[in-house]
C-alpha cells in the first residue's frame, strides 16, 4: 500500500503502452505553473469549453495540490507542452450504509479530438485502477458525460438522480410549519454556514462524496464567473435555537417581458433536519413573482411530492444515473458498509481486468454488521454477475431483482436476488448531489 496516493509516480505499464504510440505520460507537478496552465487549457478544449480566462486558471491552480494530475503529451506537435489527454484523481470519502469508505475519485478525462480512438483513454483508465489499488483503495468512482464509456473498465452505474420542474402556482403547499426562520445571506456567509452543513448532510446521504477545497467553493459560484456568481442567492434555515440546519442556493431567471414569471433554478439544497428541508422548499415554492422552480441531481425518492397538494405539478424532466463505481477489492468494499438485515449471500464475479474476479460471501447479522470473506458458500443464495454490476449493487442503488429479470445476473436459486435487495438497499435511495 502507498501512504501518499497523490505522489504515486507514473504508471509504467500505461506509460510503455503510450510510448509505443509516440506519446509521453507525465504526472503534472502542482508547483509547475506552466504545466498546470497547459493542462487546464487541455481540459477546457476536451470538454468543448472556451479557452480558459486568467481568472479560471488562477482558480483551477487551487485544485492541483489536492489531486494526482496526469497529462499525455505528443512531442511531435507544434505545441508539445499542451497535453493531448488529461485525467485527475484523488482519494475522497464516499458515504456508504453505516459509514464511509475512501474511494479513488477520477475526473477530467479528456482526449484531444486529434488523438481519439487510439487507446489513450483505455491506457489512462487502466492506469487509474492500478494506482487506486496501489493506494490500497477498494473502489474507484467517477461521474460521466456519456453512459457508454466506462462499463468496459468495470464501472457500473450506482446512483440515480432526478431533475424536475415544479409549477409553483398550482402545486400548493400542504406541509407542516417549521419552527425556525429563514434569512438570506451573502456568499461568504453561505460558505461559512455551508461547510459544516454540507459535510453533515454528506455523511448522512448514502452515495454522496466529500467535496473539499476549491471544488467546494465552486458550489457557491465560481469566482472566475463573476456574472454567474452575482446571480446566486443563498437562503439559510436556522432552527428555533438559531442553529443553521439548511441552506438553499438558487438563482432567478427572468422570462422575457414577464416580471411575474421568474423561474427559480435550485442549484443545491442541503438540509440536516426535516424541518429545514420543509422550510426551504416552502420558501422556494412560495417566492413571489415566480412561476416555476427547477431542480437537478435530486434524490429519486424526494419527500417533496408529499408536501404539495398537487404532486402532478412536480414534473420529472430527467432520471439518470450519476455516480459510477468500480469495485477493486470486493471483500474490503463490502466489509466497509452495513446491511439492512441478516442473511448470507455469495457473489461470483467476473472481472476481465482481474481485480475483483472470484467469489466472496457476506454473512450479515440482524443488526446490520457483517463478516465478508473470500470464497463462495457451498449452498444457499448466490449471485453470479460481471464486476460493473457489482458496482451498481454496492450502495443498493440498483435492484438485483430488476437485474435478474433483465437477465443481467444469474441467481443460484429463485429468490436470491430478492435477498440481495433486502440486505443491500438502504432506507432511502442513494444519491450523489454534486459533480466531482
Ligand atoms: C471519451 C474519450 C475520453 C475517449 O477517449 P479515446 O482515447 O478516444 O478512447 P480509446 O481510444 O481509449 O477507446 C477506448 C474504448 O472506448 C470506446 N469509446 C471511446 N469513446 C467513446 C464514446 N464517446 N462512447 C462510447 N465508447 C467510446 C472505444 O471504442 C474503445 O472501445 P474498446 O476498448 O471496447 O475497443 C474521448 O473521446 C473524449 O475526450 N471525449 C470528450 C470528453 C469526454 O467526454 N470525456 C469523458 C468525461 S466523463
Coordinates of C-alpha atoms and ligand atoms in Angstrom, one line a residue:
X1 CA 0.0 0.0 0.0
X2 CA 1.2 3.5 -0.8
X3 CA 0.7 6.0 2.0
X4 CA 0.5 9.1 -0.1
X5 CA -1.7 8.3 -3.1
X6 CA -1.1 11.7 -4.7
X7 CA 2.7 11.1 -5.0
X8 CA 2.4 7.7 -6.8
X9 CA 4.7 8.1 -9.8
X10 CA 3.6 7.5 -13.5
X11 CA 2.2 4.0 -14.1
X12 CA 4.9 2.2 -16.0
X13 CA 2.5 -0.1 -17.9
X14 CA 0.4 2.7 -19.3
X15 CA 3.5 4.8 -20.0
X16 CA 5.0 2.0 -22.0
X17 CA 1.8 1.4 -24.0
X18 CA 1.6 5.1 -24.8
X19 CA 5.3 5.4 -25.6
X20 CA 4.8 2.7 -28.2
X21 CA 2.4 5.1 -29.9
X22 CA 4.8 8.0 -29.6
X23 CA 3.2 9.6 -26.6
X24 CA 4.6 10.6 -23.2
X25 CA 2.7 10.2 -19.9
X26 CA 3.6 12.7 -17.1
X27 CA 2.4 13.4 -13.6
X28 CA 1.9 17.2 -13.5
X29 CA 3.9 18.9 -10.7
X30 CA 1.4 21.2 -8.9
X31 CA 4.2 23.7 -8.4
X32 CA 4.9 24.0 -12.1
X33 CA 2.7 26.9 -13.2
X34 CA 3.4 26.5 -16.9
X35 CA 2.5 22.8 -16.8
X36 CA -0.7 23.3 -14.8
X37 CA -1.8 26.1 -17.1
X38 CA -1.2 24.0 -20.2
X39 CA -3.2 21.2 -18.5
X40 CA -6.1 23.5 -17.8
X41 CA -6.1 24.6 -21.5
X42 CA -6.3 20.9 -22.5
X43 CA -9.3 20.1 -20.3
X44 CA -11.2 23.2 -21.5
X45 CA -10.6 22.0 -25.0
X46 CA -11.5 18.4 -24.2
X47 CA -14.9 19.5 -22.8
X48 CA -15.6 21.9 -25.7
X49 CA -15.3 24.9 -23.3
X50 CA -14.0 28.3 -24.3
X51 CA -10.3 28.8 -23.8
X52 CA -9.8 29.5 -20.1
X53 CA -9.6 33.0 -18.7
X54 CA -6.8 34.1 -16.4
X55 CA -9.3 34.1 -13.6
X56 CA -10.3 30.5 -14.3
X57 CA -6.6 29.4 -14.5
X58 CA -6.0 31.1 -11.1
X59 CA -9.0 29.3 -9.7
X60 CA -8.0 25.9 -11.0
X61 CA -4.5 26.3 -9.7
X62 CA -6.0 25.7 -6.2
X63 CA -7.1 22.2 -7.3
X64 CA -3.7 20.8 -8.3
X65 CA -2.2 20.2 -4.8
X66 CA -5.1 18.1 -3.9
X67 CA -5.1 15.8 -6.9
X68 CA -2.9 13.5 -8.9
X69 CA -2.8 15.1 -12.3
X70 CA -1.9 13.2 -15.5
X71 CA -1.1 14.8 -18.9
X72 CA -0.3 12.8 -22.0
X73 CA 2.0 14.6 -24.5
X74 CA 2.7 14.3 -28.1
X75 CA 6.2 15.7 -28.6
X76 CA 5.8 15.8 -32.3
X77 CA 3.3 18.7 -32.2
X78 CA 3.9 22.4 -32.7
X79 CA 2.8 23.0 -29.1
X80 CA 4.1 19.8 -27.3
X81 CA 3.6 21.3 -23.9
X82 CA -0.2 21.2 -24.3
X83 CA -1.3 17.7 -23.2
X84 CA -3.4 15.7 -25.8
X85 CA -5.1 13.9 -22.9
X86 CA -5.9 14.5 -19.3
X87 CA -7.1 12.8 -16.1
X88 CA -7.1 13.9 -12.5
X89 CA -7.8 11.8 -9.4
X90 CA -7.7 11.9 -5.6
X91 CA -8.9 9.9 -2.6
X92 CA -12.3 11.1 -1.3
X93 CA -14.8 9.9 1.3
X94 CA -17.9 8.1 -0.2
X95 CA -20.8 7.7 2.2
X96 CA -22.0 4.0 2.4
X97 CA -24.7 2.5 4.5
X98 CA -23.4 2.7 8.1
X99 CA -20.3 4.8 7.4
X100 CA -18.0 5.8 4.7
X101 CA -15.1 4.4 2.7
X102 CA -12.3 6.2 0.9
X103 CA -12.6 5.7 -2.8
X104 CA -10.4 6.9 -5.7
X105 CA -12.2 9.8 -7.4
X106 CA -11.4 10.1 -11.1
X107 CA -12.3 13.3 -13.1
X108 CA -11.3 15.4 -16.1
X109 CA -10.9 12.5 -18.5
X110 CA -10.3 14.1 -21.9
X111 CA -8.6 13.1 -25.1
X112 CA -7.9 15.7 -27.9
X113 CA -10.1 15.3 -31.0
X114 CA -6.9 14.7 -33.0
X115 CA -5.9 11.8 -30.8
X116 CA -9.2 9.9 -30.2
X117 CA -9.7 6.2 -30.7
X118 CA -6.1 5.2 -30.4
X119 CA -6.3 3.7 -26.9
X120 CA -5.4 6.8 -24.8
X121 CA -8.5 6.7 -22.6
X122 CA -8.0 3.0 -22.0
X123 CA -4.4 3.5 -21.0
X124 CA -5.3 6.3 -18.6
X125 CA -8.3 4.5 -17.0
X126 CA -6.4 1.2 -16.6
X127 CA -3.6 3.2 -15.1
X128 CA -6.0 4.8 -12.6
X129 CA -7.3 1.4 -11.5
X130 CA -3.7 0.3 -10.9
X131 CA -2.9 3.4 -9.0
X132 CA -6.0 3.1 -6.8
X133 CA -5.1 -0.4 -6.0
X134 CA -1.5 0.6 -5.1
X135 CA -3.0 3.2 -2.8
X136 CA -4.9 0.4 -1.1
X137 CA -8.4 1.7 -2.0
X138 CA -11.2 -0.8 -2.6
X139 CA -13.2 1.3 -5.0
X140 CA -12.8 3.8 -7.8
X141 CA -15.6 6.3 -8.7
X142 CA -16.5 8.9 -11.3
X143 CA -19.3 10.9 -12.8
X144 CA -19.7 10.7 -16.6
X145 CA -20.6 12.8 -19.6
X146 CA -21.6 9.7 -21.5
X147 CA -23.0 6.5 -20.1
X148 CA -21.4 4.2 -22.7
X149 CA -17.8 4.7 -21.9
X150 CA -16.8 3.2 -18.5
X151 CA -18.5 -0.2 -18.3
X152 CA -15.6 -1.7 -20.2
X153 CA -13.3 -0.7 -17.3
X154 CA -15.6 -2.3 -14.8
X155 CA -17.6 0.7 -13.6
X156 CA -21.3 0.4 -13.0
X157 CA -24.0 3.0 -12.6
X158 CA -24.5 3.1 -8.8
X159 CA -26.8 6.1 -8.0
X160 CA -29.7 7.7 -9.9
X161 CA -30.8 11.3 -9.7
X162 CA -33.8 13.1 -10.9
X163 CA -34.4 16.6 -12.4
X164 CA -37.8 18.2 -12.2
X165 CA -39.8 21.3 -12.7
X166 CA -42.5 22.5 -10.3
X167 CA -45.4 24.6 -11.4
X168 CA -45.5 26.5 -8.1
X169 CA -48.8 28.3 -8.8
X170 CA -50.7 25.1 -8.9
X171 CA -48.6 22.8 -6.6
X172 CA -50.0 24.2 -3.3
X173 CA -48.1 23.8 -0.1
X174 CA -49.7 21.4 2.4
X175 CA -46.6 20.6 4.6
X176 CA -46.3 21.3 8.2
X177 CA -45.0 24.6 9.5
X178 CA -41.3 24.6 10.6
X179 CA -40.4 26.3 13.9
X180 CA -37.3 28.1 12.8
X181 CA -36.6 31.0 10.4
X182 CA -35.0 31.7 7.0
X183 CA -32.7 34.5 6.3
X184 CA -31.0 35.4 3.0
X185 CA -27.2 35.6 3.3
X186 CA -24.3 36.6 1.1
X187 CA -21.8 34.2 -0.5
X188 CA -19.2 34.4 2.3
X189 CA -21.7 33.7 5.0
X190 CA -23.2 31.0 2.9
X191 CA -19.8 29.3 2.5
X192 CA -19.2 29.6 6.2
X193 CA -22.6 28.1 7.0
X194 CA -22.3 25.5 4.3
X195 CA -19.0 24.0 5.3
X196 CA -20.4 22.1 8.3
X197 CA -23.9 21.6 6.9
X198 CA -22.6 20.0 3.6
X199 CA -20.4 17.7 5.5
X200 CA -23.1 16.7 7.9
X201 CA -25.5 16.1 5.1
X202 CA -22.9 14.2 3.0
X203 CA -22.2 11.8 5.9
X204 CA -26.0 11.1 6.2
X205 CA -26.5 10.6 2.5
X206 CA -25.5 7.3 1.0
X207 CA -23.8 7.9 -2.3
X208 CA -22.7 11.4 -1.6
X209 CA -19.0 12.2 -1.9
X210 CA -16.9 14.7 0.1
X211 CA -16.0 17.8 -1.8
X212 CA -13.2 19.9 -0.4
X213 CA -11.1 23.0 -1.2
X214 CA -11.7 24.9 -4.4
X215 CA -14.2 22.4 -5.6
X216 CA -16.3 23.1 -2.5
X217 CA -16.1 26.8 -3.1
X218 CA -17.4 26.4 -6.6
X219 CA -20.7 25.0 -5.3
X220 CA -21.3 28.6 -4.3
X221 CA -20.5 30.1 -7.7
X222 CA -17.1 30.0 -9.4
X223 CA -15.0 33.2 -8.8
X224 CA -13.9 33.0 -12.4
X225 CA -17.6 33.6 -13.5
X226 CA -18.5 36.7 -11.6
X227 CA -21.7 37.3 -13.6
X228 CA -23.0 33.9 -12.7
X229 CA -21.8 34.3 -9.1
X230 CA -23.7 37.6 -8.7
X231 CA -27.0 35.9 -9.7
X232 CA -26.8 33.3 -6.9
X233 CA -29.0 33.7 -3.8
X234 CA -28.5 31.8 -0.5
X235 CA -31.3 31.1 1.9
X236 CA -30.3 29.8 5.3
X237 CA -32.6 28.0 7.6
X238 CA -31.9 28.1 11.3
X239 CA -33.9 26.2 13.9
X240 CA -35.7 27.8 16.9
X241 CA -32.4 27.9 18.8
X242 CA -30.7 29.8 16.0
X243 CA -28.5 26.9 14.7
X244 CA -28.1 26.7 10.9
X245 CA -29.7 23.5 9.7
X246 CA -30.1 24.1 6.0
X247 CA -29.0 26.1 3.0
X248 CA -30.6 26.6 -0.4
X249 CA -28.5 28.0 -3.3
X250 CA -30.6 29.2 -6.2
X251 CA -30.8 31.8 -9.0
X252 CA -33.7 33.6 -10.6
X253 CA -34.2 33.5 -14.4
X254 CA -36.4 36.2 -15.8
X255 CA -38.9 35.3 -18.5
X256 CA -38.8 37.9 -21.3
X257 CA -41.3 40.7 -20.7
X258 CA -42.9 38.9 -17.8
X259 CA -42.0 40.2 -14.4
X260 CA -44.3 37.8 -12.7
X261 CA -43.0 34.7 -14.3
X262 CA -39.5 34.2 -12.9
X263 CA -38.0 30.6 -12.8
X264 CA -36.1 29.7 -9.8
X265 CA -33.2 27.3 -10.6
X266 CA -32.3 25.5 -7.4
X267 CA -28.6 24.8 -7.5
X268 CA -28.2 23.0 -4.3
X269 CA -30.3 22.2 -1.2
X270 CA -28.8 20.8 1.9
X271 CA -30.9 20.2 5.0
X272 CA -29.7 18.3 8.1
X273 CA -33.2 18.2 9.6
X274 CA -36.7 17.5 8.2
X275 CA -37.8 21.0 9.5
X276 CA -35.0 22.6 7.4
X277 CA -35.9 20.6 4.4
X278 CA -39.6 21.6 4.6
X279 CA -38.9 25.2 5.4
X280 CA -36.5 25.7 2.5
X281 CA -38.8 24.0 0.0
X282 CA -41.8 26.1 1.2
X283 CA -39.7 29.2 0.9
X284 CA -38.7 28.4 -2.7
X285 CA -42.3 27.4 -3.8
X286 CA -43.8 30.5 -2.3
X287 CA -41.4 33.1 -3.7
X288 CA -43.4 36.0 -5.2
X289 CA -43.2 36.6 -9.0
X290 CA -42.1 33.1 -9.6
X291 CA -44.0 30.6 -11.7
X292 CA -41.6 27.6 -11.9
X293 CA -38.9 26.0 -9.7
X294 CA -36.4 23.7 -11.4
X295 CA -34.1 21.4 -9.5
X296 CA -31.5 18.9 -10.6
X297 CA -29.5 16.0 -9.1
X298 CA -32.2 15.4 -6.6
X299 CA -32.9 12.0 -4.9
X300 CA -35.4 9.8 -6.8
X301 CA -37.4 9.3 -3.6
X302 CA -37.5 13.0 -2.6
X303 CA -40.2 13.7 0.0
X304 CA -41.3 16.9 -1.8
X305 CA -44.1 15.3 -3.6
X306 CA -45.8 14.6 -0.2
X307 CA -45.6 18.3 0.7
X308 CA -47.7 19.7 -2.1
X309 CA -51.4 19.5 -2.8
X310 CA -51.0 18.5 -6.4
X311 CA -48.0 16.2 -6.9
X312 CA -48.6 16.2 -10.7
X313 CA -47.3 19.8 -10.7
X314 CA -43.8 18.3 -9.9
X315 CA -42.9 17.2 -13.4
X316 CA -39.9 14.9 -13.8
X317 CA -37.8 16.1 -16.6
X318 CA -34.9 13.6 -16.3
X319 CA -34.0 10.5 -14.3
X320 CA -30.5 9.3 -14.9
X321 CA -27.5 7.5 -13.4
X322 CA -24.9 9.8 -11.8
X323 CA -22.3 8.1 -9.6
X324 CA -20.4 5.2 -11.2
X325 CA -18.5 2.8 -9.0
X326 CA -15.7 0.3 -9.8
X327 CA -15.1 -2.4 -7.2
X328 CA -11.4 -3.2 -6.9
X329 CA -11.4 -5.2 -3.7
X330 CA -14.8 -6.7 -3.0
X331 CA -14.1 -8.1 0.5
X332 CA -12.8 -4.7 1.7
X333 CA -15.5 -2.7 -0.1
X334 CA -18.4 -4.9 1.2
X335 CA -16.9 -5.1 4.7
X336 CA -16.9 -1.2 4.9
X337 CA -20.7 -1.0 4.7
X338 CA -23.6 -2.2 6.9
X339 CA -26.6 -4.2 5.8
X340 CA -30.4 -3.8 6.2
X341 CA -30.9 -7.1 7.8
X342 CA -29.5 -10.5 8.5
X343 CA -28.7 -13.2 5.9
X344 CA -25.9 -14.9 4.0
X345 CA -25.2 -14.2 0.3
X346 CA -22.5 -15.2 -2.0
X347 CA -21.2 -13.5 -5.1
X348 CA -19.4 -15.0 -8.1
X349 CA -17.8 -12.1 -10.0
X350 CA -16.3 -12.0 -13.5
X351 CA -13.7 -9.2 -13.9
X352 CA -11.7 -9.3 -17.2
X353 CA -9.2 -6.8 -15.7
X354 CA -8.5 -9.2 -12.8
X355 CA -9.2 -7.0 -9.7
X356 CA -12.4 -8.3 -8.3
X357 CA -12.8 -11.7 -10.1
X358 CA -13.7 -14.8 -8.0
X359 CA -16.1 -15.3 -5.2
X360 CA -16.9 -13.8 -1.8
X361 CA -19.6 -14.2 0.8
X362 CA -21.4 -11.7 3.1
X363 CA -22.8 -13.0 6.3
X364 CA -24.9 -10.3 7.9
X365 CA -26.4 -10.2 11.3
X366 CA -29.8 -8.8 12.1
X367 CA -28.2 -5.7 13.5
X368 CA -26.6 -5.0 10.1
X369 CA -23.0 -5.8 10.8
X370 CA -21.4 -8.4 8.6
X371 CA -18.4 -10.6 8.1
X372 CA -17.2 -10.6 4.5
X373 CA -14.8 -13.3 3.3
X374 CA -13.3 -14.6 0.1
X375 CA -14.9 -17.8 -1.3
X376 CA -18.4 -18.8 -2.0
X377 CA -20.9 -20.6 0.2
X378 CA -21.3 -24.3 -0.7
X379 CA -25.1 -23.8 -0.8
X380 CA -27.6 -21.1 -0.3
X381 CA -28.2 -17.7 -2.0
X382 CA -25.6 -16.7 -4.6
X383 CA -25.5 -14.2 -7.5
X384 CA -23.3 -14.5 -10.5
X385 CA -22.5 -11.2 -12.3
X386 CA -20.0 -9.1 -14.0
X387 CA -17.9 -6.6 -12.0
X388 CA -19.7 -3.5 -13.3
X389 CA -23.0 -4.7 -11.8
X390 CA -21.3 -5.4 -8.5
X391 CA -20.6 -1.6 -8.5
X392 CA -24.2 -1.0 -9.4
X393 CA -25.4 -3.1 -6.4
X394 CA -22.8 -1.8 -4.0
X395 CA -24.8 1.0 -2.5
X396 CA -28.2 -0.5 -3.1
X397 CA -28.9 1.9 -5.9
X398 CA -29.7 -0.8 -8.5
X399 CA -32.2 -3.6 -7.9
X400 CA -30.8 -7.1 -8.1
X401 CA -34.4 -8.3 -8.8
X402 CA -34.6 -6.0 -11.8
X403 CA -31.1 -7.1 -13.0
X404 CA -32.2 -10.7 -12.7
X405 CA -35.4 -10.0 -14.6
X406 CA -33.3 -8.3 -17.3
X407 CA -31.0 -11.4 -17.5
X408 CA -28.0 -9.4 -16.4
X409 CA -27.2 -11.5 -13.4
X410 CA -27.8 -15.2 -12.5
X411 CA -29.4 -16.4 -9.3
X412 CA -28.4 -19.8 -7.9
X413 CA -32.0 -20.2 -6.8
X414 CA -35.1 -18.1 -7.3
X415 CA -35.3 -15.5 -4.5
X416 CA -31.6 -14.9 -4.2
X417 CA -31.9 -11.5 -5.9
X418 CA -34.7 -10.6 -3.6
X419 CA -32.5 -11.4 -0.6
X420 CA -29.7 -9.3 -2.1
X421 CA -32.1 -6.3 -2.3
X422 CA -33.2 -6.8 1.3
X423 CA -29.6 -6.8 2.5
X424 CA -28.1 -4.1 0.3
X425 CA -30.8 -1.5 -0.2
X426 CA -30.7 1.4 2.3
X427 CA -33.9 3.1 3.6
X428 CA -33.6 6.0 1.2
X429 CA -32.2 5.7 -2.3
X430 CA -28.5 6.5 -2.6
X431 CA -27.8 9.8 -4.3
X432 CA -24.8 11.9 -5.3
X433 CA -25.9 15.5 -5.0
X434 CA -22.9 17.1 -6.7
X435 CA -20.5 16.6 -9.6
X436 CA -16.8 15.9 -9.0
Ligands
LIG1 C1 -14.5 9.7 -24.4 C2 -13.0 9.9 -24.7 C3 -12.3 10.1 -23.3 C4 -12.5 8.5 -25.3 O1 -11.1 8.6 -25.5 P1 -10.3 7.7 -26.5 O2 -8.9 7.9 -26.3 O3 -10.8 8.0 -27.9 O4 -10.7 6.2 -26.2 P2 -9.9 4.9 -26.5 O5 -9.3 5.0 -27.9 O6 -9.0 4.5 -25.4 O7 -11.1 3.9 -26.6 C5 -11.4 3.0 -25.5 C6 -12.7 2.4 -25.8 O8 -13.7 3.3 -25.6 C7 -14.6 3.4 -26.7 N1 -15.0 4.8 -26.8 C8 -14.3 5.8 -26.9 N2 -15.1 6.9 -26.9 C9 -16.3 6.5 -26.7 C10 -17.6 7.2 -26.6 N3 -17.7 8.5 -26.6 N4 -18.7 6.4 -26.4 C11 -18.6 5.1 -26.4 N5 -17.4 4.4 -26.4 C12 -16.3 5.1 -26.6 C13 -13.7 2.9 -27.8 O9 -14.5 2.4 -28.9 C14 -12.9 1.9 -27.2 O10 -13.6 0.7 -27.0 P3 -12.9 -0.8 -26.9 O11 -11.8 -0.6 -25.9 O12 -14.0 -1.6 -26.4 O13 -12.4 -1.1 -28.3 C15 -12.7 11.0 -25.6 O14 -13.4 10.8 -26.8 C16 -13.0 12.4 -25.1 O15 -12.2 13.0 -24.6 N6 -14.3 12.9 -25.3 C17 -14.6 14.2 -24.8 C18 -14.6 14.4 -23.3 C19 -15.4 13.4 -22.6 O16 -16.5 13.0 -23.0 N7 -14.8 12.8 -21.5 C20 -15.5 11.9 -20.7 C21 -15.8 12.5 -19.4 S1 -16.7 11.5 -18.4

